[in-house]
mmCIF file of C-alpha atoms and ligand atoms in Angstrom:
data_model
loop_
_atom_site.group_PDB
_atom_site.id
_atom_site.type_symbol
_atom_site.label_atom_id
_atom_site.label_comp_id
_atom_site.label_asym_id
_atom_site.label_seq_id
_atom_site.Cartn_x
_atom_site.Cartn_y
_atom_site.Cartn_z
ATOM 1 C CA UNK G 22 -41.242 6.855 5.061
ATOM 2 C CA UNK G 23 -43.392 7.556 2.115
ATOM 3 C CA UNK G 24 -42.772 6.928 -1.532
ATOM 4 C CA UNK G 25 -42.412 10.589 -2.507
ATOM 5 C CA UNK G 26 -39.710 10.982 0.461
ATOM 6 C CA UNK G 27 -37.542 7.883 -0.588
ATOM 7 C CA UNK G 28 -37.788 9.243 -4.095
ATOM 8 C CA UNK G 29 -35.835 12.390 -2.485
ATOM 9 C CA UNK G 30 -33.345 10.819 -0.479
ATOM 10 C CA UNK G 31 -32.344 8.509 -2.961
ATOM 11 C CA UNK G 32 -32.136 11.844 -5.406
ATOM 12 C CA UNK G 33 -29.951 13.575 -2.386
ATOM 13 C CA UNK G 34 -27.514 10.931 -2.418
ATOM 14 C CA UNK G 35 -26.361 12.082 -5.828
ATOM 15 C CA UNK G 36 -25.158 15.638 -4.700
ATOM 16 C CA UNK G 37 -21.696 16.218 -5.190
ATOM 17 C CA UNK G 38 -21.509 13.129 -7.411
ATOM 18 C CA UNK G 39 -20.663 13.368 -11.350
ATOM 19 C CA UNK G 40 -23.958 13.472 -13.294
ATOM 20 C CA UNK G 41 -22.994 11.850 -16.030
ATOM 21 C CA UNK G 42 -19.069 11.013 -17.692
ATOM 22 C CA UNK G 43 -16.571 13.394 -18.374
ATOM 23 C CA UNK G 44 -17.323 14.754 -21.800
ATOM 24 C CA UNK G 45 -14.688 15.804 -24.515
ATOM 25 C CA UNK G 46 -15.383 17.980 -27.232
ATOM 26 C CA UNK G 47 -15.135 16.547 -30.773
ATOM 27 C CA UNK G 48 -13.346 19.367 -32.603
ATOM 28 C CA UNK G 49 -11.188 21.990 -30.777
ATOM 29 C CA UNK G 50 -12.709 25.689 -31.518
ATOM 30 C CA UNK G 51 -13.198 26.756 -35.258
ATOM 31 C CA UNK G 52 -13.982 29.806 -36.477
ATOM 32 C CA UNK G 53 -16.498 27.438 -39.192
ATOM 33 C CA UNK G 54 -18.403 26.841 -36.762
ATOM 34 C CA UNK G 55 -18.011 30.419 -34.773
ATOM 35 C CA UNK G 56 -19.063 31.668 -37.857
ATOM 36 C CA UNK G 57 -22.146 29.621 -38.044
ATOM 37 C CA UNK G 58 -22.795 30.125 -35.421
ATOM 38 C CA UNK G 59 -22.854 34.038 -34.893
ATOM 39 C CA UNK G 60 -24.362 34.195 -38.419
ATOM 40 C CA UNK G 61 -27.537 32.273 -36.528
ATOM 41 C CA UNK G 62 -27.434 35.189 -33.878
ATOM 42 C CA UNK G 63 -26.845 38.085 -35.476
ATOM 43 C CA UNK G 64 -23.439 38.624 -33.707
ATOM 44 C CA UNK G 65 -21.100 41.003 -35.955
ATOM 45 C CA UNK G 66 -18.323 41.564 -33.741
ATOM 46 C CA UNK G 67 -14.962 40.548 -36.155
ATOM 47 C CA UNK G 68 -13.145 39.594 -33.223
ATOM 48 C CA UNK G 69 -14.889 36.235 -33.307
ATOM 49 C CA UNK G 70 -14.165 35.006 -36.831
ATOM 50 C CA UNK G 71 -11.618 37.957 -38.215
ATOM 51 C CA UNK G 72 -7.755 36.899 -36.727
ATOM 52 C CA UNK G 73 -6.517 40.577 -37.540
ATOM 53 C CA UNK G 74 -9.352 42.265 -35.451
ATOM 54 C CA UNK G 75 -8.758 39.857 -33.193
ATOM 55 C CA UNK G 76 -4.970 40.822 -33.012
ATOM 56 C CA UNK G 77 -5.783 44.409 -32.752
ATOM 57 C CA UNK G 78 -7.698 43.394 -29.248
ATOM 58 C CA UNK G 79 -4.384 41.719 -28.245
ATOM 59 C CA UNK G 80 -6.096 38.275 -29.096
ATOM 60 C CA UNK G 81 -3.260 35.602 -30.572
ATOM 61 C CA UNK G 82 -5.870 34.239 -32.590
ATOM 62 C CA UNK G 83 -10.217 34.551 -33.087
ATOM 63 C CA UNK G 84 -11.669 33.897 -29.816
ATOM 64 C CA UNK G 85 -15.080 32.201 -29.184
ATOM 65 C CA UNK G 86 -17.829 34.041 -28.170
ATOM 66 C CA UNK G 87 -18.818 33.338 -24.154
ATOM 67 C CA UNK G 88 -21.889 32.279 -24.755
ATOM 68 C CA UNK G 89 -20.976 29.490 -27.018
ATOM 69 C CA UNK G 90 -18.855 27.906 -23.919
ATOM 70 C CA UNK G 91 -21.286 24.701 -24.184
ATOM 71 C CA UNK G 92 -21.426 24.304 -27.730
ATOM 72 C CA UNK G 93 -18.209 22.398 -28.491
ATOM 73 C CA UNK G 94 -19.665 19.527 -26.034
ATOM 74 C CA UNK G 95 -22.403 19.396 -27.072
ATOM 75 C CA UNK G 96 -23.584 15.889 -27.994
ATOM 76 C CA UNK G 97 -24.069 14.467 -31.490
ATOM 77 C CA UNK G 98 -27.701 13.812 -32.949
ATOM 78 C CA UNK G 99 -29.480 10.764 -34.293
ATOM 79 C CA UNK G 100 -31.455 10.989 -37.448
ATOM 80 C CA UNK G 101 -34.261 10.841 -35.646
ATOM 81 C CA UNK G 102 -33.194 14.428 -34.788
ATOM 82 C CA UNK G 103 -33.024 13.465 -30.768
ATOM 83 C CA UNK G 104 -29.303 13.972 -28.989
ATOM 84 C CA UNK G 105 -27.170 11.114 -28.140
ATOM 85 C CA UNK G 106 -26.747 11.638 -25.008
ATOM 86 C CA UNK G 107 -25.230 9.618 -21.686
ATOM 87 C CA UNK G 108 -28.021 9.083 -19.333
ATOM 88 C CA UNK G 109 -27.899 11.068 -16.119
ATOM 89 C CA UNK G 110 -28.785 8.488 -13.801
ATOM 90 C CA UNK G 111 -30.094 11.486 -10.781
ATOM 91 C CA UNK G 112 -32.576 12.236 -13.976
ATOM 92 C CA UNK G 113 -33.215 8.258 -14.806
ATOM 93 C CA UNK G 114 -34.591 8.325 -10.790
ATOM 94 C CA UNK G 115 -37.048 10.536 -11.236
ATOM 95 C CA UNK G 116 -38.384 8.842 -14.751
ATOM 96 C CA UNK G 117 -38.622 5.516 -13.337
ATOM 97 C CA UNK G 118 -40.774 6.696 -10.067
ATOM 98 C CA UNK G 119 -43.441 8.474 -12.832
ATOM 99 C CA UNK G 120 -42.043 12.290 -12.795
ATOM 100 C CA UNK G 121 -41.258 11.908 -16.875
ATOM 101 C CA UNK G 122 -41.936 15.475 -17.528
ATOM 102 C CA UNK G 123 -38.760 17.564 -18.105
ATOM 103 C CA UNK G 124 -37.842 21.156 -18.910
ATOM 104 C CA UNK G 125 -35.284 23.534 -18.555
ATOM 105 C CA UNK G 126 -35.887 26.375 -16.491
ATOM 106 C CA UNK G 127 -32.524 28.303 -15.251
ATOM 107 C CA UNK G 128 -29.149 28.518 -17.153
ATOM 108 C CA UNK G 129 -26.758 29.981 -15.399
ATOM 109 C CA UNK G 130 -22.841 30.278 -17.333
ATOM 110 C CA UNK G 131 -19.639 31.966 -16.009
ATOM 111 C CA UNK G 132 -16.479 32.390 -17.935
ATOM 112 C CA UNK G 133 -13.039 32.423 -16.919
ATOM 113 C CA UNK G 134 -11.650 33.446 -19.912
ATOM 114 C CA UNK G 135 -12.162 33.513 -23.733
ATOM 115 C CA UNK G 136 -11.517 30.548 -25.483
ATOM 116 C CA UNK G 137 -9.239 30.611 -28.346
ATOM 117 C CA UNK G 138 -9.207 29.144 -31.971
ATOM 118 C CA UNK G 139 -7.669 25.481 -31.505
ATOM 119 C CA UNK G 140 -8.725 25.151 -27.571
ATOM 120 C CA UNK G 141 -9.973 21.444 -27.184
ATOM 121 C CA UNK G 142 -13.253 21.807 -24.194
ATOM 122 C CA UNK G 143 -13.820 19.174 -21.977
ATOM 123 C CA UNK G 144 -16.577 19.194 -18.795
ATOM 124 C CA UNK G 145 -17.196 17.680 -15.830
ATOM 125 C CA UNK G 146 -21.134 17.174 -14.414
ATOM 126 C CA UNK G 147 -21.764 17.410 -10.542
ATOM 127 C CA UNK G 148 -25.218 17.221 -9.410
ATOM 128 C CA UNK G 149 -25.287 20.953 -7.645
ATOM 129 C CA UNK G 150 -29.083 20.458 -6.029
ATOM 130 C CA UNK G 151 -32.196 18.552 -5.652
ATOM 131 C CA UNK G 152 -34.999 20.431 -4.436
ATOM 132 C CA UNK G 153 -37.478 19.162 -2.305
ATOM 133 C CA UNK G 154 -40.898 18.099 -3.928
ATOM 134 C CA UNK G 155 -42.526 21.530 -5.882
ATOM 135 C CA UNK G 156 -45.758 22.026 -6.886
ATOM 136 C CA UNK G 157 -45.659 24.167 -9.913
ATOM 137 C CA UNK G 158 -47.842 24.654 -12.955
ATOM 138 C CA UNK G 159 -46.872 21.528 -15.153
ATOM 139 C CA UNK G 160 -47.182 19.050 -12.112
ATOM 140 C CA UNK G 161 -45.771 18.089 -8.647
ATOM 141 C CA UNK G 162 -41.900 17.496 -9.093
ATOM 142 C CA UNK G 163 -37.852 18.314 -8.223
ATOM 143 C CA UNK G 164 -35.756 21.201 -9.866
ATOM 144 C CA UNK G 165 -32.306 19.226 -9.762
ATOM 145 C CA UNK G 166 -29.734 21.553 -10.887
ATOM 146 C CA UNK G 167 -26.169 19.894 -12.460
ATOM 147 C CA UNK G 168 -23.090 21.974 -12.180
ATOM 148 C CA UNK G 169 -20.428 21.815 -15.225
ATOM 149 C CA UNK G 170 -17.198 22.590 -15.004
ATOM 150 C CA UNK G 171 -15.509 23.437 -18.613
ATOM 151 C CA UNK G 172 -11.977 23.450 -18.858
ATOM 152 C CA UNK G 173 -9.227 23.473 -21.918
ATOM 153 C CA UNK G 174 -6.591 21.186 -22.864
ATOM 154 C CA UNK G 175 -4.602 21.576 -20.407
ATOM 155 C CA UNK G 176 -6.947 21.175 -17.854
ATOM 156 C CA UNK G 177 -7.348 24.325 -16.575
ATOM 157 C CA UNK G 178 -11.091 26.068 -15.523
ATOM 158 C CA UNK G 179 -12.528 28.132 -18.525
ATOM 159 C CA UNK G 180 -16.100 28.182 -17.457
ATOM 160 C CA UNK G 181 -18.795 26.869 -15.740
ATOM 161 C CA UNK G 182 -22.285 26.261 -16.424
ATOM 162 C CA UNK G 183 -25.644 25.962 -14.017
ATOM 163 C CA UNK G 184 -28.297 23.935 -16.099
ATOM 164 C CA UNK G 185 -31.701 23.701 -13.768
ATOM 165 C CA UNK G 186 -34.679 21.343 -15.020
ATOM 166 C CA UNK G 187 -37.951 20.505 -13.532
ATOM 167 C CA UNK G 188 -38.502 16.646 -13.855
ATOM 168 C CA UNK G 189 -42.673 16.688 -12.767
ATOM 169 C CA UNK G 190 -45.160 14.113 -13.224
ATOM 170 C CA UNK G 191 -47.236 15.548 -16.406
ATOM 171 C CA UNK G 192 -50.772 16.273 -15.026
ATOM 172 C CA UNK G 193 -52.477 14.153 -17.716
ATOM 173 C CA UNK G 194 -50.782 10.855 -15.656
ATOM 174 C CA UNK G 195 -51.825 12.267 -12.251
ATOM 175 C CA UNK G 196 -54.953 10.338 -10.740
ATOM 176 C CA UNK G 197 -57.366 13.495 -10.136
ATOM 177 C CA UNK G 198 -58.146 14.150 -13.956
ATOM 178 C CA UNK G 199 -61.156 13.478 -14.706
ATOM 179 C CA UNK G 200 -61.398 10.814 -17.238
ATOM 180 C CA UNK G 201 -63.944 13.294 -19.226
ATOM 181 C CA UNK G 202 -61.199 15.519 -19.522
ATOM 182 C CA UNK G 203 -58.898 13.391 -21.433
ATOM 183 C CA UNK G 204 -61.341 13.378 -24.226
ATOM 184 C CA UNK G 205 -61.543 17.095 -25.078
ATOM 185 C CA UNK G 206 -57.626 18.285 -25.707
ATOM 186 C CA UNK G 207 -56.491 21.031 -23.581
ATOM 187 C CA UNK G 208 -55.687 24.361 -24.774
ATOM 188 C CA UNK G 209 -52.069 24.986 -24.434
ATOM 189 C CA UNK G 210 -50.642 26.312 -21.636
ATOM 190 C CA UNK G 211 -47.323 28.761 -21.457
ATOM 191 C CA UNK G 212 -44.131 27.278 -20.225
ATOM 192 C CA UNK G 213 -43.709 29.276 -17.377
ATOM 193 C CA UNK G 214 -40.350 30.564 -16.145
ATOM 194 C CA UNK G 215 -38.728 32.795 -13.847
ATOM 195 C CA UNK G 216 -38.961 35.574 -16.150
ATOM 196 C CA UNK G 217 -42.409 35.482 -17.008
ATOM 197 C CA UNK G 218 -44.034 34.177 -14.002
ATOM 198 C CA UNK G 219 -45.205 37.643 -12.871
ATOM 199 C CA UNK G 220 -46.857 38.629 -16.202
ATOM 200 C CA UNK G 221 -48.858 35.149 -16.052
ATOM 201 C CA UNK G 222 -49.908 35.688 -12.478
ATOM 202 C CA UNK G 223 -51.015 39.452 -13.771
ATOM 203 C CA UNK G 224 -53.147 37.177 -16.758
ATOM 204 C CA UNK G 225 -54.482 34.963 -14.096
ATOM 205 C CA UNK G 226 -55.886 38.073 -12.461
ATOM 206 C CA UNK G 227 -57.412 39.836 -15.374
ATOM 207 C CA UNK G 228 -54.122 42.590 -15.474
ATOM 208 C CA UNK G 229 -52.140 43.000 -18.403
ATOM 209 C CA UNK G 230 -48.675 44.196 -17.143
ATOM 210 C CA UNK G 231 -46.130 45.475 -19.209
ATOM 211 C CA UNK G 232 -42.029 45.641 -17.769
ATOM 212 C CA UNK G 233 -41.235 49.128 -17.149
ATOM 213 C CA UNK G 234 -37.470 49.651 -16.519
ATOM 214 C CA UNK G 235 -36.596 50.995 -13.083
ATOM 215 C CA UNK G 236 -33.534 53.004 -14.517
ATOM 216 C CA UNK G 237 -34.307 54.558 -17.547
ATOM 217 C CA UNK G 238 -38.173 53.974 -18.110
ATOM 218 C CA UNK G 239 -38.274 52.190 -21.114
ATOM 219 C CA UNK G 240 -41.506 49.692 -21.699
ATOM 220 C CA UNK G 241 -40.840 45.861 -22.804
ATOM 221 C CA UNK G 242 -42.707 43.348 -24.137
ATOM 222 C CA UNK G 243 -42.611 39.760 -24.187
ATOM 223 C CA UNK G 244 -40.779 39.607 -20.595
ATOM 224 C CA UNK G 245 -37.246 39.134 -20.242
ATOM 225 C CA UNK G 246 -34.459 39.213 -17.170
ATOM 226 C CA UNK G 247 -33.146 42.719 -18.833
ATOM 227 C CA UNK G 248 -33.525 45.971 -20.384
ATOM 228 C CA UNK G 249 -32.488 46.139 -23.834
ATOM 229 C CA UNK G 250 -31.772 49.796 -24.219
ATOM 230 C CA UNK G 251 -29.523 49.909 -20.947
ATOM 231 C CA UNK G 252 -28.845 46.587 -19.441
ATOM 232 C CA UNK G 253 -30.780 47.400 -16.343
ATOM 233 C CA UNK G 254 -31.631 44.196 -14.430
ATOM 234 C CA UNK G 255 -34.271 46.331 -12.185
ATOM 235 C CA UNK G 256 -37.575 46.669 -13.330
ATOM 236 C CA UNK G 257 -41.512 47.615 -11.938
ATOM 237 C CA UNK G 258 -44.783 45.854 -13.687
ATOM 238 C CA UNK G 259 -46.878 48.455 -14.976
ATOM 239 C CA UNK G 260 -50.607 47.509 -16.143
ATOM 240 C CA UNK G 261 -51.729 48.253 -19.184
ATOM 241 C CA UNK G 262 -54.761 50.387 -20.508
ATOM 242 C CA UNK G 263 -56.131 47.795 -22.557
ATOM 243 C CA UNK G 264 -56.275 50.228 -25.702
ATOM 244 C CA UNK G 265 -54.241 49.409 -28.685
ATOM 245 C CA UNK G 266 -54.682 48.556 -32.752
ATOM 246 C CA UNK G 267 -53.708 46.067 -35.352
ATOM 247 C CA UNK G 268 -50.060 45.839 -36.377
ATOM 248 C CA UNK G 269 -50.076 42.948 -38.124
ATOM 249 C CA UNK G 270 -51.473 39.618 -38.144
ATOM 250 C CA UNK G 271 -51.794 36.403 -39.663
ATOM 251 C CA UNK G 272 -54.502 33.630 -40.324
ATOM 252 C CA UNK G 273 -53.144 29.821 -39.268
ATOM 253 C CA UNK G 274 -54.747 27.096 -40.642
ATOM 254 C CA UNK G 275 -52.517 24.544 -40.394
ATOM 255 C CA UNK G 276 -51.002 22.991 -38.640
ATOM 256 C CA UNK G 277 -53.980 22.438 -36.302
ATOM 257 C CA UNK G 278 -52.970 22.561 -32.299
ATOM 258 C CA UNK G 279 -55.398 20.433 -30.486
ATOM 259 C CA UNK G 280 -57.693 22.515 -28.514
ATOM 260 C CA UNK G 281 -57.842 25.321 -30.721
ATOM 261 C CA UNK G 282 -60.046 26.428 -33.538
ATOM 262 C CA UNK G 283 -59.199 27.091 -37.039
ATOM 263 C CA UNK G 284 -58.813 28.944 -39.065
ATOM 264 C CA UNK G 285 -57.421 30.984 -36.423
ATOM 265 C CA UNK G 286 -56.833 34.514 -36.303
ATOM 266 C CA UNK G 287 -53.339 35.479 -34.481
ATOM 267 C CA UNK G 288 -53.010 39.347 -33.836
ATOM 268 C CA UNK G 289 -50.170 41.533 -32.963
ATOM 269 C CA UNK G 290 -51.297 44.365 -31.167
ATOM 270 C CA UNK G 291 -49.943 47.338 -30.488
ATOM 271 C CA UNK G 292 -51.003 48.745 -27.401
ATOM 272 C CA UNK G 293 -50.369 52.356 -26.980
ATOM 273 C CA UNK G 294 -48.040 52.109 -24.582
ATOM 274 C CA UNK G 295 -45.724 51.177 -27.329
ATOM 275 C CA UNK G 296 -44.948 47.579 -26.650
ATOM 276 C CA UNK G 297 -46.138 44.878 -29.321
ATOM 277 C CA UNK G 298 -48.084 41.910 -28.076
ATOM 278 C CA UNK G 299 -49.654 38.442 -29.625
ATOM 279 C CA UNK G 300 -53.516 38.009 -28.642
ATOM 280 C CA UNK G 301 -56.204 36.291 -30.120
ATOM 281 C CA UNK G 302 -58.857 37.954 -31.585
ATOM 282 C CA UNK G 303 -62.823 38.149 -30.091
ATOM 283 C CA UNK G 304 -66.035 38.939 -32.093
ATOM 284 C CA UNK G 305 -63.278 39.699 -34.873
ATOM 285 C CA UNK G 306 -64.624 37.285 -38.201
ATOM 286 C CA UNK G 307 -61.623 37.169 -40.403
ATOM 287 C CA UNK G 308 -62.824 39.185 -43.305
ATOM 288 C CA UNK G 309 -63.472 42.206 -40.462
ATOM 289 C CA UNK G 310 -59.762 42.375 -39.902
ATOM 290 C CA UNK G 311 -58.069 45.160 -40.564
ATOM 291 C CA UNK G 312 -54.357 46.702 -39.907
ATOM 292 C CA UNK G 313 -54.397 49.756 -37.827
ATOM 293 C CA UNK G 314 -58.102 48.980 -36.328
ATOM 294 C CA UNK G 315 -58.309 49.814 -33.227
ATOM 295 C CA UNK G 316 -58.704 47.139 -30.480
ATOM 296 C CA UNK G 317 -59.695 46.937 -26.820
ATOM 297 C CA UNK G 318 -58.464 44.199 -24.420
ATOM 298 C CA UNK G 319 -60.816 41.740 -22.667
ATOM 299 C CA UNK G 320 -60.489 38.203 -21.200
ATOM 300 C CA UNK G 321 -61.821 35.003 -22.261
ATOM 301 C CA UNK G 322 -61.983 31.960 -20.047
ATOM 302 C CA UNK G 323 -60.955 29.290 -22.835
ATOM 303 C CA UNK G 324 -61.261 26.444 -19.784
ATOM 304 C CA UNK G 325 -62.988 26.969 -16.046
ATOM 305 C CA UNK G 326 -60.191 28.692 -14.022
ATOM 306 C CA UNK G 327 -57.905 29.335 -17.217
ATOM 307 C CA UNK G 328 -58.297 33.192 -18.549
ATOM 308 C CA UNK G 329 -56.553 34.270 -21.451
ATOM 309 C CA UNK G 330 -56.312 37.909 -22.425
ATOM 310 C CA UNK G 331 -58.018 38.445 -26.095
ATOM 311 C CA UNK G 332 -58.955 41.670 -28.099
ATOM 312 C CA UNK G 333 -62.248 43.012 -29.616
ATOM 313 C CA UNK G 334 -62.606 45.782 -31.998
ATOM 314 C CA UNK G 335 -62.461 49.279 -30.207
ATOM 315 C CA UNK G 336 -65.928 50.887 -31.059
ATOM 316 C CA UNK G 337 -64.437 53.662 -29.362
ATOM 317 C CA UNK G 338 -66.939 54.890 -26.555
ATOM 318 C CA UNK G 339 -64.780 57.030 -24.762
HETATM 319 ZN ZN1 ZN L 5 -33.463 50.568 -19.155
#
């Protein structure tokens, strides 16, 4: 048995197991902290912080919004701004046999019912899943995906929660770089997820695709799991013409990203289809830039293999 293949059994013999201790939350549900909360959002529905709008609704008191089910568990920070946290041992496994890498990819919550000012939350973790070894864009590694079960003071289920992460071993510590290639600093690379791996593989093959919406047509850009305008789930990738101008932009010089150069132009185009993108500029010197210019797309290779799409003033030859 290989080392890669022990690695997985030993992670398979944590399914069903708890993750980590039983958490309890450390206040029961406020509206403070609903407030807060929804202020940071942009949510305006009374029910959540109003107790007479929430009567009206037949609510004895404000009730939480769903989607801040995890928040009352959630663990307390150091001053060093990282969470204090138990360890998750499954996650530990994978750390100590060189996959350090870690980041979220899926979260997945279901609620039973509206919590209600004064519920105390507690979960339980499971580990759900382990997947067998992936190789993905950051690095080989596992998606291992913990199930928690919330429920309220008295015990009973109020939600539950699928959190997915990849835990990969970060290509920089994998033996076929090039020790040339540690010198220079990569350009960044997007965090890929499930919602934007199609428009990536579309940049990786020179096609700019915008989301159409299957049921009511509407175009969207940056790439999410839904339609805004009707909730629609379904959607088709339509390419774009290329064509667009300047909406705005803005000129970063600091703070400096290794592997890019400053001072660096950072456009928002519109392309006329209507959606909005972020592009860098090409044969664009900063004192030629101009809102409402027009712009044409083309693709720069900022590393062998790696295109990224950019845009060049529009001289406008048909
Ligand atoms: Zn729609």
């Amino acid at each position: 048995m290989n080392e890669a293949s022990d690695l997985y059994t030993q992670a398979l013999a944590w399914l069903g197991k708890e993750a980590t201790r039983p958490v309890e939350a450390r206040d029961p549900v406020n509206v403070p902290m609903i407030r807060r909360w929804c202020e940071a959002i942009g949510e305006e529905n009374p029910i959540y912080v109003d107790a007479e709008a929430a009567a009206a609704q037949g609510f004895p008191a404000p009730v939480c919004p769903p989607a801040m089910l995890e928040v009352w568990t959630m663990a307390r920070f150091r001053h060093t701004g990282r969470a204090v946290e138990d360890s998750i041992p499954v996650l530990t496994l994978f750390d100590e046999a060189g996959y350090t890498g870690v980041v979220a990819t899926n979260i997945e919550q279901e609620y039973d019912r509206y919590l209600l000012e004064g519920d105390r939350v507690s979960y339980t973790a499971i580990v759900d899943e382990v997947s067998p070894e992936k190789r993905t864009g950051l690095g080989i590694g596992h998606f291992v995906t913990i199930r928690y079960e919330f429920a309220d003071q008295n015990g009973a289920p109020v939600g539950r929660m699928l959190f997915r992460v990849l835990k990969f071993k970060p290509k920089l510590a994998q033996p076929a770089t090039a020790p040339a290639a540690l010198d220079a600093p990569k350009h960044p690379r997007p965090a890929i997820t499930h919602d934007n791996a199609h428009y990536w593989e579309g940049i990786s093959r020179r096609e700019l695709l915008i989301q159409k919406c299957s049921s009511c047509g509407h175009l969207r850009h940056p790439p999410g799991p839904g339609c805004p305008k009707c909730r629609s789930l379904d959607w088709v990738a339509v390419k774009a013409s290329g064509r667009g101008t300047l909406y705005s932009f803005v000129t970063v010089h600091q703070p400096r990203i290794p592997g890019l150069q400053y001072p660096l132009p950072v456009l928002l185009v519109e392309l006329e289809e209507g959606v909005r993108l972020i592009a860098n500029g090409l044969d664009l010197p900063p004192e030629d830039i101009a809102i409402g210019m027009p712009l044409r797309l083309d693709w720069v290779e900022v590393e062998p293999g790696y295109v990224l799409p950019a845009f060049r003033p529009d001289a406008g030859e048909g």
